[in-house]
XYZ file of C-alpha atoms in Angstrom:
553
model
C 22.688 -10.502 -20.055
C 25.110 -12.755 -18.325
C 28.350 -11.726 -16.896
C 28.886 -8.913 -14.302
C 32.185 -10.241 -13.376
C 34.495 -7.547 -13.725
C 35.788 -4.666 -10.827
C 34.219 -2.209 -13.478
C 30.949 -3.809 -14.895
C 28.265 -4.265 -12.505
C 25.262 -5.595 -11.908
C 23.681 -2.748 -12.831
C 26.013 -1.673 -15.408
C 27.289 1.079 -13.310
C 30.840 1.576 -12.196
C 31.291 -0.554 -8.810
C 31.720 2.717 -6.765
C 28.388 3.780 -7.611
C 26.599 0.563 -7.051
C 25.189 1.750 -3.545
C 23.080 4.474 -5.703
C 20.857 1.979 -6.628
C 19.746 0.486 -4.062
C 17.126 1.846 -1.315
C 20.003 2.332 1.015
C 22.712 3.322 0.043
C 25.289 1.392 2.185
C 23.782 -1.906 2.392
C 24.608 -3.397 -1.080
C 28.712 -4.196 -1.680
C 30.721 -5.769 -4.124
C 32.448 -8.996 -2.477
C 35.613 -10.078 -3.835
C 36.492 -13.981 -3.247
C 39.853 -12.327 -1.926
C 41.615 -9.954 0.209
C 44.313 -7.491 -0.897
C 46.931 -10.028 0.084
C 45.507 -13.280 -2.057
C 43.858 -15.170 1.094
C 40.265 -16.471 0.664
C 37.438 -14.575 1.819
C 34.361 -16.594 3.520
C 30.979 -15.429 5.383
C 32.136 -14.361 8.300
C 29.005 -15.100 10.023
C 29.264 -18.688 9.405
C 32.588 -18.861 9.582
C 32.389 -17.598 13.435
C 29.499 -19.989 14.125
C 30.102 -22.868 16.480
C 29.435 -25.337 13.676
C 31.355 -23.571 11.306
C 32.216 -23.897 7.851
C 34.475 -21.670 5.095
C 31.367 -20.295 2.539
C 33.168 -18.295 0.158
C 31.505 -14.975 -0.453
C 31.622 -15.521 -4.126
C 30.326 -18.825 -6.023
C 32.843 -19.042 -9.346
C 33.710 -16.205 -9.901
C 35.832 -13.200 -8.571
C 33.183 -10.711 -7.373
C 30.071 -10.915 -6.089
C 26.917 -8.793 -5.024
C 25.651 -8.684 -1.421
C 22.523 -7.634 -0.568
C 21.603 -6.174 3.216
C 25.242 -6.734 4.521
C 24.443 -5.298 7.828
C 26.594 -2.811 9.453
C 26.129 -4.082 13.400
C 28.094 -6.874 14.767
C 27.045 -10.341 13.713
C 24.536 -8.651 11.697
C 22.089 -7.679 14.454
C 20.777 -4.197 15.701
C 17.471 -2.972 16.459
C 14.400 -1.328 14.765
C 15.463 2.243 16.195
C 18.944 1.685 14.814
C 19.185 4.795 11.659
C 21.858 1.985 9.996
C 19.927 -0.572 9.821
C 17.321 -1.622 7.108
C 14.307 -4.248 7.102
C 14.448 -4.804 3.072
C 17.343 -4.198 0.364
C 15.943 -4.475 -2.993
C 17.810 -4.735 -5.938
C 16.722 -4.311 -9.839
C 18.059 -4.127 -13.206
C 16.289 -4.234 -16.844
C 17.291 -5.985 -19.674
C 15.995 -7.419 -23.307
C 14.588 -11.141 -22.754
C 16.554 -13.288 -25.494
C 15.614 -16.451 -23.888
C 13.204 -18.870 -22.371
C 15.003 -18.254 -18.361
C 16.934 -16.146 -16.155
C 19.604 -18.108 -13.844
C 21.203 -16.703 -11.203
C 23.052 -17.984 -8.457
C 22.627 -17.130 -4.691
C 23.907 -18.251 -0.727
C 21.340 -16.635 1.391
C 22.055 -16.458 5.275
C 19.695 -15.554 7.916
C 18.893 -16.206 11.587
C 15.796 -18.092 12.385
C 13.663 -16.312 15.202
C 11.956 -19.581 16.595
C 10.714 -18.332 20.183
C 7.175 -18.987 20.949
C 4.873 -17.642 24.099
C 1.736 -19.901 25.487
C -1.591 -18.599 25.059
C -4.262 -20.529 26.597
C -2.366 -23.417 26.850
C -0.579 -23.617 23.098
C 2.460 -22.479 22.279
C 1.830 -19.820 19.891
C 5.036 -18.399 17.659
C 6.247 -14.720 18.591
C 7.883 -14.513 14.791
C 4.740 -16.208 12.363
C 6.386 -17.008 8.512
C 4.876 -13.717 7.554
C 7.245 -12.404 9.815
C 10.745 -14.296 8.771
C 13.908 -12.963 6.499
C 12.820 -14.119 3.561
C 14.809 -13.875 -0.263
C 13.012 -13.124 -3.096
C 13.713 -13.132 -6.433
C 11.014 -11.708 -9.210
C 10.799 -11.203 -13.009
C 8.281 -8.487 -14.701
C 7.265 -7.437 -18.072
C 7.876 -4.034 -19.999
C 3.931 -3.480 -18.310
C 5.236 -4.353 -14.474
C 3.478 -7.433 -14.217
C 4.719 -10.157 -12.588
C 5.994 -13.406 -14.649
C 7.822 -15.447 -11.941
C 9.064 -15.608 -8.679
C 11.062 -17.492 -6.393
C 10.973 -16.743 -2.839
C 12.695 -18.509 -0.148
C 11.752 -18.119 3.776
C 13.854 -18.662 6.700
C 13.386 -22.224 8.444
C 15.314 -24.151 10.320
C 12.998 -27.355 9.981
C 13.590 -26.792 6.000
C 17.091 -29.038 6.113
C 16.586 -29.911 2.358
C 17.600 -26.078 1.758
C 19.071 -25.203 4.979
C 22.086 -25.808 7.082
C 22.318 -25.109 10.784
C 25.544 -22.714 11.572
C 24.544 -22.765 15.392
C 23.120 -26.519 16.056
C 22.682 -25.446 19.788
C 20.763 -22.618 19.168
C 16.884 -23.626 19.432
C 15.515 -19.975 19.420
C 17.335 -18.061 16.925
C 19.642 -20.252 14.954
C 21.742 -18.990 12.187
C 21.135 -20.830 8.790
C 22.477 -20.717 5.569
C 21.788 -22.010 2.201
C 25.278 -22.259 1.028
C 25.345 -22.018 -2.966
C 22.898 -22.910 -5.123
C 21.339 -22.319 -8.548
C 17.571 -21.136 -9.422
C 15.556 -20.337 -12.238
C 13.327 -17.608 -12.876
C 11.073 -18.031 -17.098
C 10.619 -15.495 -18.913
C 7.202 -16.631 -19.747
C 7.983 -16.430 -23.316
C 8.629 -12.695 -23.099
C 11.530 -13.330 -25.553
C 9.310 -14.663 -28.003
C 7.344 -11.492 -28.349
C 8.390 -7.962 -30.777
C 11.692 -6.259 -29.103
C 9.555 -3.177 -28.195
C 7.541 -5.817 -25.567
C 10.872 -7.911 -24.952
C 11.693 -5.619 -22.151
C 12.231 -7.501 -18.198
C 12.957 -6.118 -14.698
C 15.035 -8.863 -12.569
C 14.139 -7.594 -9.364
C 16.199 -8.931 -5.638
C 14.708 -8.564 -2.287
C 16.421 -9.544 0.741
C 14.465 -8.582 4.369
C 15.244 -9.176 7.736
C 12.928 -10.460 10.347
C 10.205 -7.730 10.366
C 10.062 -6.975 13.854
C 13.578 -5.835 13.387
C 16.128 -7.796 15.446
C 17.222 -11.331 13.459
C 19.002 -10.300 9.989
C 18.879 -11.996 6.698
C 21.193 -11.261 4.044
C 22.199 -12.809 0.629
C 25.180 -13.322 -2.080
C 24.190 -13.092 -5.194
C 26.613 -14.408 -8.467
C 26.399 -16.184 -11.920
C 23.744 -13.864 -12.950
C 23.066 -15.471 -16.766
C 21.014 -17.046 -19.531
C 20.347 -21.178 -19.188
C 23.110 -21.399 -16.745
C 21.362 -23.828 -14.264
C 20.763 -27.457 -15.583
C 19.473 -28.503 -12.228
C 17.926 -25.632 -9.964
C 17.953 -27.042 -6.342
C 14.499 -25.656 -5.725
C 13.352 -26.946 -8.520
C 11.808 -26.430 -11.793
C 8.632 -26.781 -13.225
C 7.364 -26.109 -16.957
C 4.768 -26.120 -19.772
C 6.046 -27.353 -23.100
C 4.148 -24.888 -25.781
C 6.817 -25.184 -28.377
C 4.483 -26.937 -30.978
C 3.108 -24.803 -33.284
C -0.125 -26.810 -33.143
C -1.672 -25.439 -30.130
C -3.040 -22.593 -32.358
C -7.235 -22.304 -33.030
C -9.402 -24.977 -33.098
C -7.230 -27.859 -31.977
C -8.095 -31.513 -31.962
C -9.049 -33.960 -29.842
C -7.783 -35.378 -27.813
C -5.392 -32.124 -27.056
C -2.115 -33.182 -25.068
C -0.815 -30.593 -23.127
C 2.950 -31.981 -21.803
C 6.258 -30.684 -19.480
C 8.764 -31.293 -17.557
C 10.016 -31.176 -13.596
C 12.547 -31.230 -11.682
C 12.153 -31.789 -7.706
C 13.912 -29.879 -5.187
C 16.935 -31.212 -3.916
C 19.598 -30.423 -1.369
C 22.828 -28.985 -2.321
C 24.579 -32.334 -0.285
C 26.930 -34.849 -1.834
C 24.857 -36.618 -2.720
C 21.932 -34.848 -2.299
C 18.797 -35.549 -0.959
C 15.741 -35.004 -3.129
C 11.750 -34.317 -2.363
C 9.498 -36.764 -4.266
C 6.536 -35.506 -6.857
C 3.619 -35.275 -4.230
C 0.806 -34.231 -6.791
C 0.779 -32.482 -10.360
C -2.324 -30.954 -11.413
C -3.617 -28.610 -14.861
C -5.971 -25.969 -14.547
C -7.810 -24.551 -17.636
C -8.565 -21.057 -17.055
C -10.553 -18.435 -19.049
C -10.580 -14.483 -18.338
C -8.883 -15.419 -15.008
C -11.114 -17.928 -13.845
C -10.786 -21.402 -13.420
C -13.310 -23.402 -16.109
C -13.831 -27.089 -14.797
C -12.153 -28.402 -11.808
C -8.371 -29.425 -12.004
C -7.141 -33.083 -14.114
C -5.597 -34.415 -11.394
C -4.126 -37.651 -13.410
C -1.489 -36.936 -15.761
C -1.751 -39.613 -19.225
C 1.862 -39.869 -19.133
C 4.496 -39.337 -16.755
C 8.068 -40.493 -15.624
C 9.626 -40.297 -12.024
C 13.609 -40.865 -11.901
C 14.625 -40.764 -8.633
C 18.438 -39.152 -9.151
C 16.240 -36.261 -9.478
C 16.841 -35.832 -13.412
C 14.639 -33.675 -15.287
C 11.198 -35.690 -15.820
C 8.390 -35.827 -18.325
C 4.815 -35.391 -18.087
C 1.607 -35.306 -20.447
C -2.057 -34.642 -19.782
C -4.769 -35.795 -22.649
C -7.566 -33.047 -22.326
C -11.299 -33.262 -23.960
C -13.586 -31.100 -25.702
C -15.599 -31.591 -22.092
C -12.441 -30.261 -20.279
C -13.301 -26.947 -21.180
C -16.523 -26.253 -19.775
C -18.285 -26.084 -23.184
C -19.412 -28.018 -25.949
C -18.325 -26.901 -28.267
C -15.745 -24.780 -26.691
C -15.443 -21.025 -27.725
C -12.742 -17.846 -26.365
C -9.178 -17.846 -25.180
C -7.980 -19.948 -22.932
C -4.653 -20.365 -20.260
C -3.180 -23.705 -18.455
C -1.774 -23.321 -14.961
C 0.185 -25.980 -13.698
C 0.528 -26.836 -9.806
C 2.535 -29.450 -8.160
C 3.171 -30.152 -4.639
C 6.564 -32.133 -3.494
C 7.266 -33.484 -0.542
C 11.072 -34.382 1.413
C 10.237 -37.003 4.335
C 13.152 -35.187 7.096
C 12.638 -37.581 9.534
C 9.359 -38.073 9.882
C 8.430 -34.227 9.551
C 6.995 -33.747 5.887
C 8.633 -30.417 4.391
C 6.070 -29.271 1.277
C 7.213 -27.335 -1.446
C 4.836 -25.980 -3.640
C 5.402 -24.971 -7.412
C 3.289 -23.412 -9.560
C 3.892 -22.278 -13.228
C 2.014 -20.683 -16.287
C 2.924 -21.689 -19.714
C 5.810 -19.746 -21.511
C 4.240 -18.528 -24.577
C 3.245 -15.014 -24.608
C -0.940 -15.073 -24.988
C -3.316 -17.136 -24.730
C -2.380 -20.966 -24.840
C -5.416 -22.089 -27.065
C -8.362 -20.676 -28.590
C -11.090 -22.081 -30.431
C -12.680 -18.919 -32.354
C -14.653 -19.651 -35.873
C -13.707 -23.373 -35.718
C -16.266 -24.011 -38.366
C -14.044 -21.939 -40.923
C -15.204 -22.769 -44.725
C -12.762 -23.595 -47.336
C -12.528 -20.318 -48.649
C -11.378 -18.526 -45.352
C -7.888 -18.201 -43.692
C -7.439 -17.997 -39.943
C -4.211 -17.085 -38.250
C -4.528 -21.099 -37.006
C -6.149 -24.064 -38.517
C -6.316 -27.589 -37.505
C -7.728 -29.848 -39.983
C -9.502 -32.719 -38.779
C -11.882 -33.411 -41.774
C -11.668 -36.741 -43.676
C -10.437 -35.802 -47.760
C -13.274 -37.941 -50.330
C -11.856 -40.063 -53.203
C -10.605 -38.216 -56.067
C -11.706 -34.422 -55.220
C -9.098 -31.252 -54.978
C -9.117 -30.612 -51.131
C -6.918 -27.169 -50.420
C -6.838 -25.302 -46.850
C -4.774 -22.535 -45.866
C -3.585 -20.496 -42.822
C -1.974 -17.171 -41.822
C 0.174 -18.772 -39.950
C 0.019 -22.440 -38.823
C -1.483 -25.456 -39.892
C -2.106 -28.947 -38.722
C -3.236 -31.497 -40.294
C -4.564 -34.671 -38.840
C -6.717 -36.091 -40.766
C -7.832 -38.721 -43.546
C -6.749 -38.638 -47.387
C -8.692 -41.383 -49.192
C -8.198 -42.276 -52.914
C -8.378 -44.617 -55.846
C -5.261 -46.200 -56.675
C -6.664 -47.029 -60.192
C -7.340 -43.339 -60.636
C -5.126 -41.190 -58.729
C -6.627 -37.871 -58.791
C -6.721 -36.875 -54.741
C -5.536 -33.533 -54.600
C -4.721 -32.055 -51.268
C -3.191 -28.438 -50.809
C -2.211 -27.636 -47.547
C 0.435 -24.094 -47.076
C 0.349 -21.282 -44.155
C 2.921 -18.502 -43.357
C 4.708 -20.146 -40.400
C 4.224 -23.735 -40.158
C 2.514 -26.410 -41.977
C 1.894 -29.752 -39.685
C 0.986 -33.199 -40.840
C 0.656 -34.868 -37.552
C -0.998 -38.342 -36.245
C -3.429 -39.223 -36.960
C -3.234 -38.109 -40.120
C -2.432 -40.200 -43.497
C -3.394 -40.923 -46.863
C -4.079 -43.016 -49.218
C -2.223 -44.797 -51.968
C -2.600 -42.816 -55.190
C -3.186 -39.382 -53.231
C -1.151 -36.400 -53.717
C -0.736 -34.310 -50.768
C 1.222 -30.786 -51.204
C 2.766 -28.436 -48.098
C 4.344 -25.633 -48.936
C 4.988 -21.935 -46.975
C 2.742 -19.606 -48.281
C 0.312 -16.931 -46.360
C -3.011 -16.654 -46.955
C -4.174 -15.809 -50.920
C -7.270 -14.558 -52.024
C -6.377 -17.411 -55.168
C -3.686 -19.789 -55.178
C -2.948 -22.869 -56.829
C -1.421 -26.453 -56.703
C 2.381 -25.608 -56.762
C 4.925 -28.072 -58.305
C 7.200 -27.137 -55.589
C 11.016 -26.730 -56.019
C 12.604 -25.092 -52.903
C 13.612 -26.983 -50.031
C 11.524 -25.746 -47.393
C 8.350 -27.439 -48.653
C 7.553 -30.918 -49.353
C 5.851 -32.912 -52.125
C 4.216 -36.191 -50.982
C 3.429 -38.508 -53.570
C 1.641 -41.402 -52.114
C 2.747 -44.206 -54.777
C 1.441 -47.480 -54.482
C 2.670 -50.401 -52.402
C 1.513 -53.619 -50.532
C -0.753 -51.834 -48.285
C -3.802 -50.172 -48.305
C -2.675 -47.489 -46.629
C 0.537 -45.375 -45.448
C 0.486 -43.525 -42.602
C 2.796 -40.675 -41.206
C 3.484 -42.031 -37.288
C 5.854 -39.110 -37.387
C 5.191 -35.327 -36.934
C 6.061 -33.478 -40.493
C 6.846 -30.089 -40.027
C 7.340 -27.538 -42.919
C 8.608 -24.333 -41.952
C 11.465 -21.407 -42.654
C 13.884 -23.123 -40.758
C 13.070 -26.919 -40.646
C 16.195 -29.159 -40.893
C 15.837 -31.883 -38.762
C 12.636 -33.959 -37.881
C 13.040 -36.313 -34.698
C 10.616 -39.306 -34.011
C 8.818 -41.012 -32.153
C 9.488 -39.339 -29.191
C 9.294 -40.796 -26.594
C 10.147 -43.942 -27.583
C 11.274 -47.238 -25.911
C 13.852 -48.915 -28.562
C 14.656 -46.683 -31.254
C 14.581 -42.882 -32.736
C 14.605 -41.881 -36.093
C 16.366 -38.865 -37.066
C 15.423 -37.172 -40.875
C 17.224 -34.125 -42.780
C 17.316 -32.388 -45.879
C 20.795 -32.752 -45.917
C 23.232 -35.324 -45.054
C 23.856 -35.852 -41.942
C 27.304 -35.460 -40.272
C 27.169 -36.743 -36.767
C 24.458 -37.734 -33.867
C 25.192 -37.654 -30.250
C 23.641 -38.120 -27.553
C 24.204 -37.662 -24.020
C 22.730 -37.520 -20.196
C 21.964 -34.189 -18.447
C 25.214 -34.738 -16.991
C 26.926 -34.098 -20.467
C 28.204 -37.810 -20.833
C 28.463 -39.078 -23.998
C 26.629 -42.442 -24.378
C 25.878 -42.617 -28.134
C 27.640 -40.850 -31.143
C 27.106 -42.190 -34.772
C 28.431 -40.964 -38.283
C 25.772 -41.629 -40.372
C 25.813 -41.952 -44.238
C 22.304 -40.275 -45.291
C 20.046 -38.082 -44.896
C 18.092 -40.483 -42.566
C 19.331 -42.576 -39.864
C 17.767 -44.768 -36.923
C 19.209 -44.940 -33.593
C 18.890 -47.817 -31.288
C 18.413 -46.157 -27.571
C 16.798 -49.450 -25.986
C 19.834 -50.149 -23.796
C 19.744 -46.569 -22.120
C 17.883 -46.465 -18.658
C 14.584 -44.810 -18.468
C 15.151 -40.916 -18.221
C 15.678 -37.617 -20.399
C 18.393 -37.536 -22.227
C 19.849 -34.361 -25.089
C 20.280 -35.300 -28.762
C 22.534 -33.173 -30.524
C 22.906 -33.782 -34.747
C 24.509 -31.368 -37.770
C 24.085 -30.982 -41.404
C 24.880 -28.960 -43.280
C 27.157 -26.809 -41.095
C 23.827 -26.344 -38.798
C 23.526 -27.898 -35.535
C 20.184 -29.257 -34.098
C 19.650 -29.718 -30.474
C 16.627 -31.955 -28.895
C 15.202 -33.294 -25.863
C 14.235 -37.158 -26.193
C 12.703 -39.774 -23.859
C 13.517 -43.084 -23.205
C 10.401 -44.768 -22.074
């Protein structure tokens, strides 16, 4: 889903002349072009005829665009007894989720009833926010629940989204948003069987609801990860790592990313992290009140896409130990100054795996069982046979002691998915430790591995005591690249299983500032003299390409 461009392809899919059947009325969604018959731009006209006025093309980069509630009256106005005019214009079209977000881009203009009446001495407003054109864009799953929204509501006071067409105009002025990109997750819908892949991206545009102020919006770029920096903002979990399974341990770091809302000037203004909060919640109920104090977090004031991490505890579920299914909400609060005049904006977000997030269900498992998750936390004796298995992931963080003079630690580890040896695990000198990809097996037993996608660790003997793994090793179907520490202050180490042709990295802007040609299969990259901030590390080997976020501490 990404490109509607065309006089023939629409939104919808449909032929352009039969867009209007899709819509609740039929004449108030069109297909702008950018221009006339003759070649000669087209722009808003609204705007364009405003006393501060300004040429807003009615397309963003492209050559056609949809609009949504393009009113038939002059300037857009009419009245609730007019049989042309409509309160609401929604919009919808389904499609099979193949990614983490749905971008879109979008100009929405509106006029601002702001008149007010006195009651009892305070001026009370005749048009509440209930009450104002709002835009709103929604995604659902193949059931019709809701996954995310973004929703926008007229305001004049809102100057970090909105310009003011008609700067005279205290009572009803006419606004716009000019364009500007958003974001709408998918929740991890795409991660889920194509039968339950299934999305509605639904529109809605509405005019003031006591029918005489009209809103109306432009709607283009319709795509898949085509907004790097969403002016209102963007807000996500991080449950990529396979090790937030059953029975995690603790401490459990639950981590994300933000970006603050900004306005769409050059150069733009931005709204500054306020407060950032995680909820745990079981069977739709909070458990324990919110952690209010991130463990880690990074504020870069160009407004670039920041980190954050929050260390939970066995007591941050409610129960000791804890038992079920549980979900993390996120909610953060930003706020733009404007003079003196706080504007909030509120985001909240679920995490984007389908599910629950965590669960801790038979945590006690024996050695002869084999959940769909494991995390193993128990400390390995000198010179036993330790072996543990899982459906589908394991993680490993624990101890491996054994005897250099008699090397007979045996440890098994192998699952169906993913097989983790993560801090703080590590082992011994003169301990064997074996990973392989493997379901569960009624028997199994210590394989001399020879395929690439599993890994024999020989822990051979050398000046210390002890070696331990600071790095995440991850076994899996498709492991090729293994990036650590991250984040890091001075330096990033970058592993393969094949040599490695090239590393770059660059800014969120797309600028190159470091490309090496290593000679190796392992190289280390010295990142100390880049500023604080997120940055995109891009490697290949192997005619496969490799693509990671990194942090500079």
């Amino acid at each position: 889903m990404c490109d509607y461009d065309t006089e023939t392809i629409a939104f919808q899919g449909f032929n352009a002349s039969t867009i209007p059947n899709n819509f609740a009325n039929n004449v108030h969604a069109t297909l702008t072009r950018a221009t006339d018959n003759n070649g000669n731009p087209v722009y808003q006209p609204n705007i364009l005829n405003a006393p501060n006025s300004a040429q807003i093309s009615v397309t963003n980069n492209s050559d056609f665009a949809i609009n949504l509630n393009n009113n038939t009256q002059p300037n857009g106005e009419g009245t609730i007894s007019d049989p042309n005019r409509t309160l609401a214009v929604t919009m919808s079209r389904q499609f099979i989720a193949s990614s983490s977000e749905v971008t879109f881009s979008f100009n929405f203009v509106c006029i601002n009833p702001r008149d007010s009446i006195n009651i009892n001495g305070n001026l009370v407003p005749t048009h509440p926010e209930e009450d104002q054109p709002r835009f709103r864009a929604r995604l659902y799953n193949h059931l019709g629940v809701p996954v995310s929204e973004f929703c926008l509501v007229a305001d004049v006071e809102n100057t970090l989204m909105f310009h003011n067409a008609t700067p005279g105009n205290t009572s009803s002025p006419l606004i716009y948003t000019n364009w500007q990109c958003a974001t709408l997750s998918t929740g991890g819908t795409y991660l889920l069987p194509e039968e339950e892949r299934e999305m509605t991206l639904e529109f809605l545009v509405n005019d003031c609801t006591q029918g005489g102020h009209f809103g109306t919006v432009y709607i283009d770029d319709i795509c898949i990860d085509g907004c790097e920096n969403p002016v209102f903002g963007n807000l996500e979990l991080d449950f990529n790592n396979p090790q937030l399974g059953n029975c995690p341990a603790f401490p459990l770091e639950i981590c994300g990313t933000y970006i603050a809302p900004h306005s769409v000037d050059d150069p733009p203004l931005f709204a500054e992290l306020q407060s950032i909060q995680l909820t745990i919640v079981q069977n739709g109920n909070d458990v324990t009140p919110p952690i209010n104090v991130p463990s880690y977090i990074t504020n870069i004031s160009n407004g670039a896409e920041n980190q954050f991490c929050f260390t939970l505890n066995e007591s941050d579920f409610g129960s000791t130990p804890p038992t079920g299914e549980f979900e993390f909400r996120l909610d953060a609060v930003f706020v733009y100054d404007n003079n003196g005049s706080p504007i909030t904006f509120p985001i909240s977000t679920t995490s984007a795996i389908p599910g629950p997030d965590v669960t801790f269900i038979d945590c006690n498992c024996c050695d002869d069982c084999c959940p769909n998750h494991h995390v193993v936390t128990e400390e390995v004796p000198t010179s036993v046979i330790h072996t543990k298995q899982a459906e589908y992931t394991l993680v490993a963080k624990n101890k491996i002691n054994a005897n250099i003079t008699s090397p007979s630690t045996l440890v098994s580890y192998h699952a169906g998915d993913w097989v983790l040896l993560k801090p703080p695990f590590h082992a011994m000198t003169g301990s064997r430790v074996i990973a392989y990809i493997e379901g569960c097996a009624e028997f199994y037993q210590q394989k001399q591995i020879a395929n690439s996608n599993s890994l024999i660790k020989n822990v051979q003997p050398r000046a210390i005591e002890e070696i331990e793994l600071e790095k995440i090793v991850e076994i899996n179907t498709q492991e090729t690249f293994l990036v650590h520490p991250n984040p890091t202050k001075e330096f990033i180490n970058i592993s393969a299983t094949n040599l490695i042709d090239v590393v770059i990295i660059t800014d969120l802007n797309g600028r190159v500032v470091k490309q090496i040609k290593p000679e190796g299969i392992e190289v280390q990259v010295n990142i100390s003299d880049l500023e604080q901030g997120v940055y995109i590390l891009n490697a290949t080997s192997n005619g496969k390409s490799f693509t990671q976020k990194i942090v500079k501490q």
